[in-house]
Amino acid sequence: MRSCLSGPDSALWMTAGGAELTKLVRDTATMRPVMTCPRKPTYYNPVPREKWKGYIERRVRGVGGGDRCYVDYPVATHTCPMSVFKILLHATVSENSHFGSLDLTDFFLGSLMPAPEYLIIMAAQFTPALLDTLGITPFLQTDSKGRSYFFTEVSKTMYGFRQAGFHANEQVIAHLLSHGYYQTQPCLFTHTTDPIVFCLVVDDYGVKYTHVDQFHRLVDCLSLLYHVKASPVATSFLGFTISHDRQARTIALSMPSYIPNMLARFRPEGVPPARSPSIYTPPSYGPSAPQLSPK
C-alpha cells in the first residue's frame, strides 16, 4: 500500500482505502475509534488489489494483524470436503434436480466476537475530509516522529484475525437453523420441509433444489444478514466451470482457463519451443572424470 500511495495513481488508491475504512467504521460497525487501548494494539494492514473487468478495478482490503493476537480457544472451522460436493452433483443428476450457487459478500465482516481486539492505524493514508466525516478527527494523536495515528476497537470479525472465520461460521449456521436449515453433517445442509440440499465452503454455497422457489427462499433467508450474489443455474463453483445438461442427465466439471491463466502469469512472453522433452545438458570436453546428468 505504501508503494501504491507513492505512485502515479495515489489519489485512486487513497479513495479505495477510504472506501474500505468507511465500510469497517460506518457500514458494518466492525470497529470504532477510541482514545486508549486496555492492551497493546496490533497493526492495520491495507492490502491493495487490482482486477481487470474491462477496466482496472482497484480495491483495498483492511486486514488486522492477527499474528500478534492470542486466542485461548480453538478456532478451526469445518468446510465441505470435495468428495461431498461431488456426491451432491451426482445426486443432482440422479434426481434430475437443479444446481445453483450463492456467494456472500463481506462474509467475514460484522459477526460479534466475545472479546474485542485493538488496532493502531496511521492517518496519512486517508484524507482529512474522510476522517472528519467518520468522526475520527477528535481521536487523532501524534507519535514521537510527528506522525498522526488513531486507535480503533474491533468488536466484530474482520480479515486477519484468526477467530474471524470461526465466529462468522457460527453466526451463519445459527441464522440458517433459525429458518429451518440444519446440518446433516459438517457443512452439508437440508431443510425441515423443503427438499433442498446445499454444501457450504467458507462463503460459497452449492445448492441442489427441485423448484426455483426453494432456491429463492434460501436467498431471502441469507439476505437478512448478507449481500448475496445468487445464480439459480450455476455455471461456476469453487473455481470449476460447471456444464449441467438436464436432458442428457450429465454434469461436467472443467477448468478451461487454468492453463492459459497460469501461462499468462508465469510466462507472459510465451513458452519457447523445445526440441526434446527433457533438458539437454551438453557435455563438457576435457575432464576425464565421469559426467553425470543433473537430477
mmCIF file of C-alpha atoms in Angstrom, residues 49-178:
data_model
loop_
_atom_site.group_PDB
_atom_site.id
_atom_site.type_symbol
_atom_site.label_atom_id
_atom_site.label_comp_id
_atom_site.label_asym_id
_atom_site.label_seq_id
_atom_site.Cartn_x
_atom_site.Cartn_y
_atom_site.Cartn_z
ATOM 1 C CA ARG A 49 -5.501 -5.358 -5.318
ATOM 2 C CA GLU A 50 -6.142 -4.659 -8.978
ATOM 3 C CA LYS A 51 -8.651 -6.617 -11.043
ATOM 4 C CA TRP A 52 -9.392 -6.308 -14.752
ATOM 5 C CA LYS A 53 -13.112 -6.011 -15.583
ATOM 6 C CA GLY A 54 -12.792 -4.288 -18.921
ATOM 7 C CA TYR A 55 -11.319 -1.543 -16.757
ATOM 8 C CA ILE A 56 -8.940 -1.591 -13.799
ATOM 9 C CA GLU A 57 -10.851 -2.078 -10.556
ATOM 10 C CA ARG A 58 -8.800 -1.018 -7.543
ATOM 11 C CA ARG A 59 -9.742 -2.402 -4.166
ATOM 12 C CA VAL A 60 -8.184 -2.237 -0.727
ATOM 13 C CA ARG A 61 -8.958 -4.807 1.940
ATOM 14 C CA GLY A 62 -8.348 -3.812 5.552
ATOM 15 C CA VAL A 63 -6.580 -6.639 7.396
ATOM 16 C CA GLY A 64 -5.886 -6.762 11.116
ATOM 17 C CA GLY A 65 -2.572 -8.056 12.434
ATOM 18 C CA GLY A 66 -3.946 -11.260 13.891
ATOM 19 C CA ASP A 67 -0.498 -12.844 14.064
ATOM 20 C CA ARG A 68 0.199 -10.666 17.121
ATOM 21 C CA CYS A 69 -3.023 -11.577 18.921
ATOM 22 C CA TYR A 70 -3.629 -14.510 21.264
ATOM 23 C CA VAL A 71 -6.822 -16.568 21.195
ATOM 24 C CA ASP A 72 -7.323 -19.058 24.044
ATOM 25 C CA TYR A 73 -9.978 -21.235 22.372
ATOM 26 C CA PRO A 74 -9.982 -23.439 19.250
ATOM 27 C CA VAL A 75 -10.939 -21.559 16.107
ATOM 28 C CA ALA A 76 -10.754 -24.308 13.467
ATOM 29 C CA THR A 77 -13.775 -24.252 11.157
ATOM 30 C CA HIS A 78 -15.252 -27.082 9.106
ATOM 31 C CA THR A 79 -15.591 -26.791 5.358
ATOM 32 C CA CYS A 80 -17.315 -29.095 2.920
ATOM 33 C CA PRO A 81 -14.968 -31.813 1.556
ATOM 34 C CA MET A 82 -14.573 -32.096 -2.208
ATOM 35 C CA SER A 83 -15.975 -35.643 -2.063
ATOM 36 C CA VAL A 84 -19.235 -34.376 -0.539
ATOM 37 C CA PHE A 85 -19.517 -31.669 -3.195
ATOM 38 C CA LYS A 86 -19.124 -34.265 -5.958
ATOM 39 C CA ILE A 87 -21.692 -36.563 -4.299
ATOM 40 C CA LEU A 88 -24.073 -33.596 -4.285
ATOM 41 C CA LEU A 89 -23.539 -33.218 -8.040
ATOM 42 C CA HIS A 90 -24.204 -36.949 -8.539
ATOM 43 C CA ALA A 91 -27.448 -36.575 -6.567
ATOM 44 C CA THR A 92 -28.404 -33.588 -8.739
ATOM 45 C CA VAL A 93 -28.082 -35.723 -11.873
ATOM 46 C CA SER A 94 -29.712 -38.820 -10.358
ATOM 47 C CA GLU A 95 -32.775 -36.885 -9.187
ATOM 48 C CA ASN A 96 -32.821 -34.611 -12.271
ATOM 49 C CA SER A 97 -32.683 -31.602 -9.951
ATOM 50 C CA HIS A 98 -31.293 -28.112 -10.485
ATOM 51 C CA PHE A 99 -27.928 -26.885 -9.226
ATOM 52 C CA GLY A 100 -27.355 -23.266 -8.244
ATOM 53 C CA SER A 101 -24.738 -21.300 -6.370
ATOM 54 C CA LEU A 102 -24.613 -18.464 -3.843
ATOM 55 C CA ASP A 103 -21.788 -16.197 -2.760
ATOM 56 C CA LEU A 104 -21.920 -13.983 0.323
ATOM 57 C CA THR A 105 -20.246 -10.585 0.097
ATOM 58 C CA ASP A 106 -18.176 -9.469 3.124
ATOM 59 C CA PHE A 107 -18.940 -12.710 4.948
ATOM 60 C CA PHE A 108 -16.012 -12.220 7.343
ATOM 61 C CA LEU A 109 -17.215 -8.794 8.496
ATOM 62 C CA GLY A 110 -19.757 -7.989 11.157
ATOM 63 C CA SER A 111 -20.035 -11.124 13.331
ATOM 64 C CA LEU A 112 -19.693 -10.432 17.046
ATOM 65 C CA MET A 113 -16.505 -11.547 18.803
ATOM 66 C CA PRO A 114 -16.510 -12.490 22.506
ATOM 67 C CA ALA A 115 -13.641 -10.088 23.227
ATOM 68 C CA PRO A 116 -12.527 -7.038 21.219
ATOM 69 C CA GLU A 117 -9.184 -6.547 19.513
ATOM 70 C CA TYR A 118 -7.414 -3.210 19.057
ATOM 71 C CA LEU A 119 -5.659 -1.613 16.083
ATOM 72 C CA ILE A 120 -3.340 1.331 15.577
ATOM 73 C CA ILE A 121 -3.892 2.995 12.192
ATOM 74 C CA MET A 122 -1.744 5.690 10.592
ATOM 75 C CA ALA A 123 -3.855 8.638 9.459
ATOM 76 C CA ALA A 124 -1.690 9.689 6.485
ATOM 77 C CA GLN A 125 -3.261 7.076 4.204
ATOM 78 C CA PHE A 126 -6.682 8.768 4.454
ATOM 79 C CA THR A 127 -7.904 12.226 3.563
ATOM 80 C CA PRO A 128 -8.672 14.670 6.418
ATOM 81 C CA ALA A 129 -12.182 15.102 4.990
ATOM 82 C CA LEU A 130 -12.889 11.357 5.303
ATOM 83 C CA LEU A 131 -11.553 11.197 8.867
ATOM 84 C CA ASP A 132 -13.775 14.130 9.755
ATOM 85 C CA THR A 133 -16.830 12.546 8.088
ATOM 86 C CA LEU A 134 -16.326 9.278 10.012
ATOM 87 C CA GLY A 135 -15.868 11.129 13.313
ATOM 88 C CA ILE A 136 -12.246 10.037 13.700
ATOM 89 C CA THR A 137 -10.620 13.503 13.793
ATOM 90 C CA PRO A 138 -11.158 14.009 17.579
ATOM 91 C CA PHE A 139 -9.343 10.711 18.199
ATOM 92 C CA LEU A 140 -6.174 11.632 16.279
ATOM 93 C CA GLN A 141 -2.910 11.512 18.202
ATOM 94 C CA THR A 142 0.725 12.208 17.289
ATOM 95 C CA ASP A 143 3.712 9.957 17.898
ATOM 96 C CA SER A 144 7.286 10.984 18.704
ATOM 97 C CA LYS A 145 8.075 11.352 14.987
ATOM 98 C CA GLY A 146 5.161 13.720 14.389
ATOM 99 C CA ARG A 147 3.004 11.162 12.580
ATOM 100 C CA SER A 148 -0.755 11.170 13.170
ATOM 101 C CA TYR A 149 -2.487 7.960 14.158
ATOM 102 C CA PHE A 150 -5.638 6.706 15.868
ATOM 103 C CA PHE A 151 -6.732 3.621 17.774
ATOM 104 C CA THR A 152 -9.786 1.513 16.958
ATOM 105 C CA GLU A 153 -11.627 -1.141 18.937
ATOM 106 C CA VAL A 154 -12.582 -4.127 16.778
ATOM 107 C CA SER A 155 -15.662 -5.721 18.318
ATOM 108 C CA LYS A 156 -16.748 -7.653 15.227
ATOM 109 C CA THR A 157 -14.926 -10.051 12.943
ATOM 110 C CA MET A 158 -12.637 -8.742 10.221
ATOM 111 C CA TYR A 159 -9.954 -10.075 7.927
ATOM 112 C CA GLY A 160 -6.663 -11.048 9.512
ATOM 113 C CA PHE A 161 -7.891 -12.237 12.917
ATOM 114 C CA ARG A 162 -7.714 -15.998 13.262
ATOM 115 C CA GLN A 163 -11.039 -16.160 15.110
ATOM 116 C CA ALA A 164 -12.898 -14.299 12.341
ATOM 117 C CA GLY A 165 -13.777 -17.362 10.267
ATOM 118 C CA PHE A 166 -14.913 -19.290 13.349
ATOM 119 C CA HIS A 167 -17.380 -16.642 14.565
ATOM 120 C CA ALA A 168 -18.604 -15.808 11.051
ATOM 121 C CA ASN A 169 -19.326 -19.514 10.536
ATOM 122 C CA GLU A 170 -21.081 -19.739 13.922
ATOM 123 C CA GLN A 171 -23.323 -16.812 13.036
ATOM 124 C CA VAL A 172 -24.420 -18.106 9.636
ATOM 125 C CA ILE A 173 -25.111 -21.632 10.976
ATOM 126 C CA ALA A 174 -27.260 -20.215 13.809
ATOM 127 C CA HIS A 175 -29.097 -17.963 11.345
ATOM 128 C CA LEU A 176 -29.793 -20.854 8.958
ATOM 129 C CA LEU A 177 -31.012 -23.050 11.815
ATOM 130 C CA SER A 178 -33.476 -20.377 12.934
#
